[in-house]
Amino acid sequence: MKIIFVNWTKPFFHRDKFNGYKKDITLDGDVNEYHLQPYELYMQLAAITSAKKYGGVPVKLYTDTVGYDYYKKIGFSDLFDEIDTDVLDKLDKTLVNPAQFWTSGKIFSICHEKPPFVFLDLDLIIKTPLPKWLFNYDVVHTHWEMLRGHMYIHDYQLNDVKLHMPEFEERMAIPNTSFLFVNNKLLLNKYRELHMRIVNKTYDNVLDW
């Protein structure tokens, strides 16, 4: 088993095309060379080192070549037991729009990893060893979220863009995926299938996913 992190850098270079929530949380700047803000560096350092301290398993990073070069330059690459650039370099060459579907790097990486594994967002810090009961399930996540406000998708929005997803219902609880334990390959295959259904469609006006 491994703990995995993901950093897909391509959305950074298309940040001028962000909309909605992603635009709101992105700092303005004209710098064209990839970089992280100081607070992001501190969060990532805490997340990675806590995973190494409490995880008890190898820690792996999925990133692209740009991300690898950056982590190497700032001295973070040695924090990982393994770094994979193949998956996200291949994603970079597809037609997936990184400004519209900026979570695709995370989803493609998660779906590529062989279960069982733990995924952590790069700002999620664990403070204790992982509980043993975690490993008795196919999937474990942090908490459920209810659809509310402009940060969530509603049925009428899917209808507006003619996206047919019978699996979705706006009153359903949504799992927060900042932490995931996964031990079911069939579920990962379905996750990837649903995501591809979204990103492969042509939109006149893309939702803020």
PDB file of C-alpha atoms in Angstrom:
ATOM      1  CA  MET A   1       0.000   0.000   0.000  1.00  0.00           C
ATOM      2  CA  LYS A   2       1.036   3.613  -0.596  1.00  0.00           C
ATOM      3  CA  ILE A   3      -0.009   7.131   0.246  1.00  0.00           C
ATOM      4  CA  ILE A   4      -0.315   9.237  -2.902  1.00  0.00           C
ATOM      5  CA  PHE A   5      -0.368  12.972  -3.556  1.00  0.00           C
ATOM      6  CA  VAL A   6      -1.153  14.702  -6.867  1.00  0.00           C
ATOM      7  CA  ASN A   7      -0.054  18.014  -8.365  1.00  0.00           C
ATOM      8  CA  TRP A   8      -1.046  18.665 -11.980  1.00  0.00           C
ATOM      9  CA  THR A   9       0.620  21.928 -13.004  1.00  0.00           C
ATOM     10  CA  LYS A  10      -1.050  22.506 -16.365  1.00  0.00           C
ATOM     11  CA  PRO A  11      -4.048  24.416 -14.921  1.00  0.00           C
ATOM     12  CA  PHE A  12      -1.548  26.989 -13.588  1.00  0.00           C
ATOM     13  CA  PHE A  13      -0.674  27.994 -17.144  1.00  0.00           C
ATOM     14  CA  HIS A  14      -4.356  28.403 -18.056  1.00  0.00           C
ATOM     15  CA  ARG A  15      -5.414  30.282 -14.913  1.00  0.00           C
ATOM     16  CA  ASP A  16      -6.508  33.303 -16.942  1.00  0.00           C
ATOM     17  CA  LYS A  17      -9.382  31.129 -18.195  1.00  0.00           C
ATOM     18  CA  PHE A  18     -10.577  29.991 -14.754  1.00  0.00           C
ATOM     19  CA  ASN A  19     -14.141  30.797 -13.794  1.00  0.00           C
ATOM     20  CA  GLY A  20     -16.300  30.568 -10.696  1.00  0.00           C
ATOM     21  CA  TYR A  21     -14.807  29.069  -7.532  1.00  0.00           C
ATOM     22  CA  LYS A  22     -11.360  28.342  -9.025  1.00  0.00           C
ATOM     23  CA  LYS A  23     -11.047  31.926 -10.228  1.00  0.00           C
ATOM     24  CA  ASP A  24     -12.106  33.251  -6.827  1.00  0.00           C
ATOM     25  CA  ILE A  25      -9.377  31.352  -4.950  1.00  0.00           C
ATOM     26  CA  THR A  26      -6.554  31.939  -7.456  1.00  0.00           C
ATOM     27  CA  LEU A  27      -4.144  34.797  -6.802  1.00  0.00           C
ATOM     28  CA  ASP A  28      -3.513  37.154  -9.694  1.00  0.00           C
ATOM     29  CA  GLY A  29      -0.069  37.290 -11.196  1.00  0.00           C
ATOM     30  CA  ASP A  30       1.773  37.613 -14.481  1.00  0.00           C
ATOM     31  CA  VAL A  31       4.522  35.105 -13.658  1.00  0.00           C
ATOM     32  CA  ASN A  32       4.725  32.466 -16.388  1.00  0.00           C
ATOM     33  CA  GLU A  33       7.124  30.126 -14.580  1.00  0.00           C
ATOM     34  CA  TYR A  34       5.362  27.559 -12.403  1.00  0.00           C
ATOM     35  CA  HIS A  35       5.544  28.278  -8.689  1.00  0.00           C
ATOM     36  CA  LEU A  36       3.661  27.822  -5.435  1.00  0.00           C
ATOM     37  CA  GLN A  37       2.752  30.591  -3.037  1.00  0.00           C
ATOM     38  CA  PRO A  38       4.673  30.564   0.300  1.00  0.00           C
ATOM     39  CA  TYR A  39       1.598  29.432   2.242  1.00  0.00           C
ATOM     40  CA  GLU A  40       1.145  26.560  -0.236  1.00  0.00           C
ATOM     41  CA  LEU A  41       4.732  25.458   0.287  1.00  0.00           C
ATOM     42  CA  TYR A  42       4.264  25.366   4.061  1.00  0.00           C
ATOM     43  CA  MET A  43       0.999  23.424   3.747  1.00  0.00           C
ATOM     44  CA  GLN A  44       2.495  20.905   1.350  1.00  0.00           C
ATOM     45  CA  LEU A  45       5.583  20.428   3.493  1.00  0.00           C
ATOM     46  CA  ALA A  46       3.370  19.758   6.530  1.00  0.00           C
ATOM     47  CA  ALA A  47       1.103  17.399   4.578  1.00  0.00           C
ATOM     48  CA  ILE A  48       3.965  15.364   3.081  1.00  0.00           C
ATOM     49  CA  THR A  49       6.056  15.083   6.247  1.00  0.00           C
ATOM     50  CA  SER A  50       3.044  14.157   8.391  1.00  0.00           C
ATOM     51  CA  ALA A  51       2.113  11.442   5.872  1.00  0.00           C
ATOM     52  CA  LYS A  52       5.652  10.061   6.097  1.00  0.00           C
ATOM     53  CA  LYS A  53       5.612  10.217   9.894  1.00  0.00           C
ATOM     54  CA  TYR A  54       2.216   8.658  10.527  1.00  0.00           C
ATOM     55  CA  GLY A  55       1.444   6.721   7.344  1.00  0.00           C
ATOM     56  CA  GLY A  56       3.908   3.895   7.792  1.00  0.00           C
ATOM     57  CA  VAL A  57       3.930   3.215   4.032  1.00  0.00           C
ATOM     58  CA  PRO A  58       5.773   4.631   0.983  1.00  0.00           C
ATOM     59  CA  VAL A  59       4.696   8.107  -0.143  1.00  0.00           C
ATOM     60  CA  LYS A  60       4.233   8.697  -3.869  1.00  0.00           C
ATOM     61  CA  LEU A  61       3.720  11.874  -5.909  1.00  0.00           C
ATOM     62  CA  TYR A  62       1.901  12.067  -9.220  1.00  0.00           C
ATOM     63  CA  THR A  63       2.946  15.192 -11.093  1.00  0.00           C
ATOM     64  CA  ASP A  64       4.094  16.203 -14.565  1.00  0.00           C
ATOM     65  CA  THR A  65       7.597  17.086 -15.750  1.00  0.00           C
ATOM     66  CA  VAL A  66       7.100  20.754 -14.897  1.00  0.00           C
ATOM     67  CA  GLY A  67       6.033  19.811 -11.388  1.00  0.00           C
ATOM     68  CA  TYR A  68       8.926  17.383 -10.955  1.00  0.00           C
ATOM     69  CA  ASP A  69      11.471  20.005 -11.999  1.00  0.00           C
ATOM     70  CA  TYR A  70       9.928  22.507  -9.586  1.00  0.00           C
ATOM     71  CA  TYR A  71       9.892  20.123  -6.621  1.00  0.00           C
ATOM     72  CA  LYS A  72      13.483  19.166  -7.379  1.00  0.00           C
ATOM     73  CA  LYS A  73      14.515  22.835  -7.487  1.00  0.00           C
ATOM     74  CA  ILE A  74      12.955  23.654  -4.108  1.00  0.00           C
ATOM     75  CA  GLY A  75      14.257  20.472  -2.462  1.00  0.00           C
ATOM     76  CA  PHE A  76      10.903  18.715  -2.061  1.00  0.00           C
ATOM     77  CA  SER A  77      11.527  15.808  -4.449  1.00  0.00           C
ATOM     78  CA  ASP A  78      13.565  13.927  -1.850  1.00  0.00           C
ATOM     79  CA  LEU A  79      10.527  13.877   0.457  1.00  0.00           C
ATOM     80  CA  PHE A  80       8.855  11.269  -1.754  1.00  0.00           C
ATOM     81  CA  ASP A  81       9.680   7.593  -2.076  1.00  0.00           C
ATOM     82  CA  GLU A  82       8.404   7.593  -5.661  1.00  0.00           C
ATOM     83  CA  ILE A  83       7.467  10.218  -8.257  1.00  0.00           C
ATOM     84  CA  ASP A  84       5.398   9.388 -11.349  1.00  0.00           C
ATOM     85  CA  THR A  85       5.358  11.874 -14.231  1.00  0.00           C
ATOM     86  CA  ASP A  86       4.104   9.550 -16.968  1.00  0.00           C
ATOM     87  CA  VAL A  87       0.389   9.689 -16.115  1.00  0.00           C
ATOM     88  CA  LEU A  88       0.089  13.480 -16.028  1.00  0.00           C
ATOM     89  CA  ASP A  89       2.500  14.078 -18.919  1.00  0.00           C
ATOM     90  CA  LYS A  90       0.152  11.911 -20.987  1.00  0.00           C
ATOM     91  CA  LEU A  91      -2.850  13.857 -19.699  1.00  0.00           C
ATOM     92  CA  ASP A  92      -1.109  17.068 -20.792  1.00  0.00           C
ATOM     93  CA  LYS A  93      -1.193  15.783 -24.378  1.00  0.00           C
ATOM     94  CA  THR A  94      -4.948  15.100 -24.406  1.00  0.00           C
ATOM     95  CA  LEU A  95      -7.764  17.493 -25.214  1.00  0.00           C
ATOM     96  CA  VAL A  96      -8.903  17.728 -21.577  1.00  0.00           C
ATOM     97  CA  ASN A  97      -9.261  21.443 -20.889  1.00  0.00           C
ATOM     98  CA  PRO A  98      -7.137  22.222 -17.784  1.00  0.00           C
ATOM     99  CA  ALA A  99      -8.955  25.483 -17.031  1.00  0.00           C
ATOM    100  CA  GLN A 100     -12.395  23.913 -17.173  1.00  0.00           C
ATOM    101  CA  PHE A 101     -11.542  20.537 -15.640  1.00  0.00           C
ATOM    102  CA  TRP A 102      -8.705  21.356 -13.289  1.00  0.00           C
ATOM    103  CA  THR A 103      -9.425  18.356 -11.039  1.00  0.00           C
ATOM    104  CA  SER A 104      -8.750  15.920 -13.891  1.00  0.00           C
ATOM    105  CA  GLY A 105      -5.126  15.413 -12.850  1.00  0.00           C
ATOM    106  CA  LYS A 106      -6.252  14.253  -9.421  1.00  0.00           C
ATOM    107  CA  ILE A 107      -8.916  11.924 -10.823  1.00  0.00           C
ATOM    108  CA  PHE A 108      -6.709  10.380 -13.524  1.00  0.00           C
ATOM    109  CA  SER A 109      -3.932   9.748 -10.994  1.00  0.00           C
ATOM    110  CA  ILE A 110      -6.258   8.203  -8.421  1.00  0.00           C
ATOM    111  CA  CYS A 111      -7.783   5.948 -11.060  1.00  0.00           C
ATOM    112  CA  HIS A 112      -4.337   4.874 -12.287  1.00  0.00           C
ATOM    113  CA  GLU A 113      -2.996   3.819  -8.884  1.00  0.00           C
ATOM    114  CA  LYS A 114      -3.300   0.153  -7.941  1.00  0.00           C
ATOM    115  CA  PRO A 115      -5.450  -0.391  -4.829  1.00  0.00           C
ATOM    116  CA  PRO A 116      -5.197  -0.437  -1.917  1.00  0.00           C
ATOM    117  CA  PHE A 117      -3.907   3.093  -1.371  1.00  0.00           C
ATOM    118  CA  VAL A 118      -4.587   6.317   0.490  1.00  0.00           C
ATOM    119  CA  PHE A 119      -4.932   9.594  -1.402  1.00  0.00           C
ATOM    120  CA  LEU A 120      -4.343  12.889   0.390  1.00  0.00           C
ATOM    121  CA  ASP A 121      -4.796  16.430  -0.881  1.00  0.00           C
ATOM    122  CA  LEU A 122      -1.602  18.445  -0.587  1.00  0.00           C
ATOM    123  CA  ASP A 123      -3.152  20.589   2.133  1.00  0.00           C
ATOM    124  CA  LEU A 124      -4.459  17.719   4.271  1.00  0.00           C
ATOM    125  CA  ILE A 125      -2.360  17.060   7.360  1.00  0.00           C
ATOM    126  CA  ILE A 126      -2.735  13.841   9.340  1.00  0.00           C
ATOM    127  CA  LYS A 127      -1.774  13.966  13.013  1.00  0.00           C
ATOM    128  CA  THR A 128      -2.092  10.342  14.103  1.00  0.00           C
ATOM    129  CA  PRO A 129      -1.446   6.905  12.582  1.00  0.00           C
ATOM    130  CA  LEU A 130      -4.184   5.685  10.260  1.00  0.00           C
ATOM    131  CA  PRO A 131      -6.751   3.565  12.174  1.00  0.00           C
ATOM    132  CA  LYS A 132      -6.789  -0.158  11.421  1.00  0.00           C
ATOM    133  CA  TRP A 133     -10.552  -0.228  10.750  1.00  0.00           C
ATOM    134  CA  LEU A 134      -9.929   1.923   7.669  1.00  0.00           C
ATOM    135  CA  PHE A 135      -8.637  -1.082   5.755  1.00  0.00           C
ATOM    136  CA  ASN A 136     -11.844  -3.105   6.158  1.00  0.00           C
ATOM    137  CA  TYR A 137     -13.708  -1.090   3.507  1.00  0.00           C
ATOM    138  CA  ASP A 138     -13.662  -0.572  -0.259  1.00  0.00           C
ATOM    139  CA  VAL A 139     -13.733   3.223   0.126  1.00  0.00           C
ATOM    140  CA  VAL A 140     -13.341   5.617   3.042  1.00  0.00           C
ATOM    141  CA  HIS A 141     -13.510   9.413   2.751  1.00  0.00           C
ATOM    142  CA  THR A 142     -13.509  12.276   5.236  1.00  0.00           C
ATOM    143  CA  HIS A 143     -17.109  13.504   5.339  1.00  0.00           C
ATOM    144  CA  TRP A 144     -20.280  14.076   3.350  1.00  0.00           C
ATOM    145  CA  GLU A 145     -21.214  17.441   1.881  1.00  0.00           C
ATOM    146  CA  MET A 146     -24.662  18.673   0.933  1.00  0.00           C
ATOM    147  CA  LEU A 147     -25.149  20.542  -2.327  1.00  0.00           C
ATOM    148  CA  ARG A 148     -25.476  24.202  -1.530  1.00  0.00           C
ATOM    149  CA  GLY A 149     -24.681  27.573  -3.046  1.00  0.00           C
ATOM    150  CA  HIS A 150     -22.783  28.429  -6.217  1.00  0.00           C
ATOM    151  CA  MET A 151     -19.962  25.942  -5.546  1.00  0.00           C
ATOM    152  CA  TYR A 152     -22.173  22.966  -6.371  1.00  0.00           C
ATOM    153  CA  ILE A 153     -23.934  21.665  -9.472  1.00  0.00           C
ATOM    154  CA  HIS A 154     -27.719  21.422  -9.727  1.00  0.00           C
ATOM    155  CA  ASP A 155     -29.989  19.285 -11.898  1.00  0.00           C
ATOM    156  CA  TYR A 156     -31.112  22.193 -14.068  1.00  0.00           C
ATOM    157  CA  GLN A 157     -27.480  23.017 -14.903  1.00  0.00           C
ATOM    158  CA  LEU A 158     -26.859  19.515 -16.234  1.00  0.00           C
ATOM    159  CA  ASN A 159     -30.022  19.813 -18.291  1.00  0.00           C
ATOM    160  CA  ASP A 160     -28.860  23.177 -19.657  1.00  0.00           C
ATOM    161  CA  VAL A 161     -25.651  21.635 -21.031  1.00  0.00           C
ATOM    162  CA  LYS A 162     -27.459  18.435 -22.112  1.00  0.00           C
ATOM    163  CA  LEU A 163     -25.329  16.179 -19.931  1.00  0.00           C
ATOM    164  CA  HIS A 164     -27.196  12.982 -19.078  1.00  0.00           C
ATOM    165  CA  MET A 165     -26.019  11.566 -15.744  1.00  0.00           C
ATOM    166  CA  PRO A 166     -28.671   9.379 -14.108  1.00  0.00           C
ATOM    167  CA  GLU A 167     -26.183   8.660 -11.305  1.00  0.00           C
ATOM    168  CA  PHE A 168     -26.487  12.281 -10.152  1.00  0.00           C
ATOM    169  CA  GLU A 169     -29.244  13.816  -8.028  1.00  0.00           C
ATOM    170  CA  GLU A 170     -28.854  17.289  -6.552  1.00  0.00           C
ATOM    171  CA  ARG A 171     -30.203  16.211  -3.156  1.00  0.00           C
ATOM    172  CA  MET A 172     -27.606  13.462  -2.797  1.00  0.00           C
ATOM    173  CA  ALA A 173     -24.741  13.743  -0.313  1.00  0.00           C
ATOM    174  CA  ILE A 174     -21.366  14.288  -1.982  1.00  0.00           C
ATOM    175  CA  PRO A 175     -18.189  12.699  -0.577  1.00  0.00           C
ATOM    176  CA  ASN A 176     -15.345  15.070   0.199  1.00  0.00           C
ATOM    177  CA  THR A 177     -12.262  13.567  -1.454  1.00  0.00           C
ATOM    178  CA  SER A 178      -9.456  15.405   0.330  1.00  0.00           C
ATOM    179  CA  PHE A 179      -8.795  12.027   1.972  1.00  0.00           C
ATOM    180  CA  LEU A 180      -9.545   8.705   0.295  1.00  0.00           C
ATOM    181  CA  PHE A 181      -8.759   5.122   1.116  1.00  0.00           C
ATOM    182  CA  VAL A 182      -9.535   2.965  -1.918  1.00  0.00           C
ATOM    183  CA  ASN A 183      -9.422  -0.820  -2.222  1.00  0.00           C
ATOM    184  CA  ASN A 184     -11.732  -1.492  -5.162  1.00  0.00           C
ATOM    185  CA  LYS A 185     -10.503  -1.354  -8.755  1.00  0.00           C
ATOM    186  CA  LEU A 186     -13.997  -1.693 -10.235  1.00  0.00           C
ATOM    187  CA  LEU A 187     -15.060   1.443  -8.398  1.00  0.00           C
ATOM    188  CA  LEU A 188     -12.031   3.315  -9.788  1.00  0.00           C
ATOM    189  CA  ASN A 189     -12.921   2.190 -13.308  1.00  0.00           C
ATOM    190  CA  LYS A 190     -16.460   3.546 -12.854  1.00  0.00           C
ATOM    191  CA  TYR A 191     -15.094   6.802 -11.421  1.00  0.00           C
ATOM    192  CA  ARG A 192     -12.891   7.279 -14.474  1.00  0.00           C
ATOM    193  CA  GLU A 193     -15.741   6.380 -16.838  1.00  0.00           C
ATOM    194  CA  LEU A 194     -18.026   9.010 -15.301  1.00  0.00           C
ATOM    195  CA  HIS A 195     -15.297  11.645 -15.411  1.00  0.00           C
ATOM    196  CA  MET A 196     -14.544  10.909 -19.076  1.00  0.00           C
ATOM    197  CA  ARG A 197     -18.235  11.304 -19.856  1.00  0.00           C
ATOM    198  CA  ILE A 198     -17.998  14.849 -18.508  1.00  0.00           C
ATOM    199  CA  VAL A 199     -14.668  15.994 -19.988  1.00  0.00           C
ATOM    200  CA  ASN A 200     -15.182  14.508 -23.468  1.00  0.00           C
ATOM    201  CA  LYS A 201     -18.348  16.485 -24.092  1.00  0.00           C
ATOM    202  CA  THR A 202     -18.278  19.748 -26.052  1.00  0.00           C
ATOM    203  CA  TYR A 203     -19.801  22.669 -24.129  1.00  0.00           C
ATOM    204  CA  ASP A 204     -20.869  26.131 -25.195  1.00  0.00           C
ATOM    205  CA  ASN A 205     -20.775  27.207 -21.566  1.00  0.00           C
ATOM    206  CA  VAL A 206     -18.930  24.962 -19.146  1.00  0.00           C
ATOM    207  CA  LEU A 207     -20.139  24.627 -15.569  1.00  0.00           C
ATOM    208  CA  ASP A 208     -17.835  25.501 -12.694  1.00  0.00           C
ATOM    209  CA  TRP A 209     -17.097  21.916 -11.727  1.00  0.00           C
TER     210      TRP A 209
END
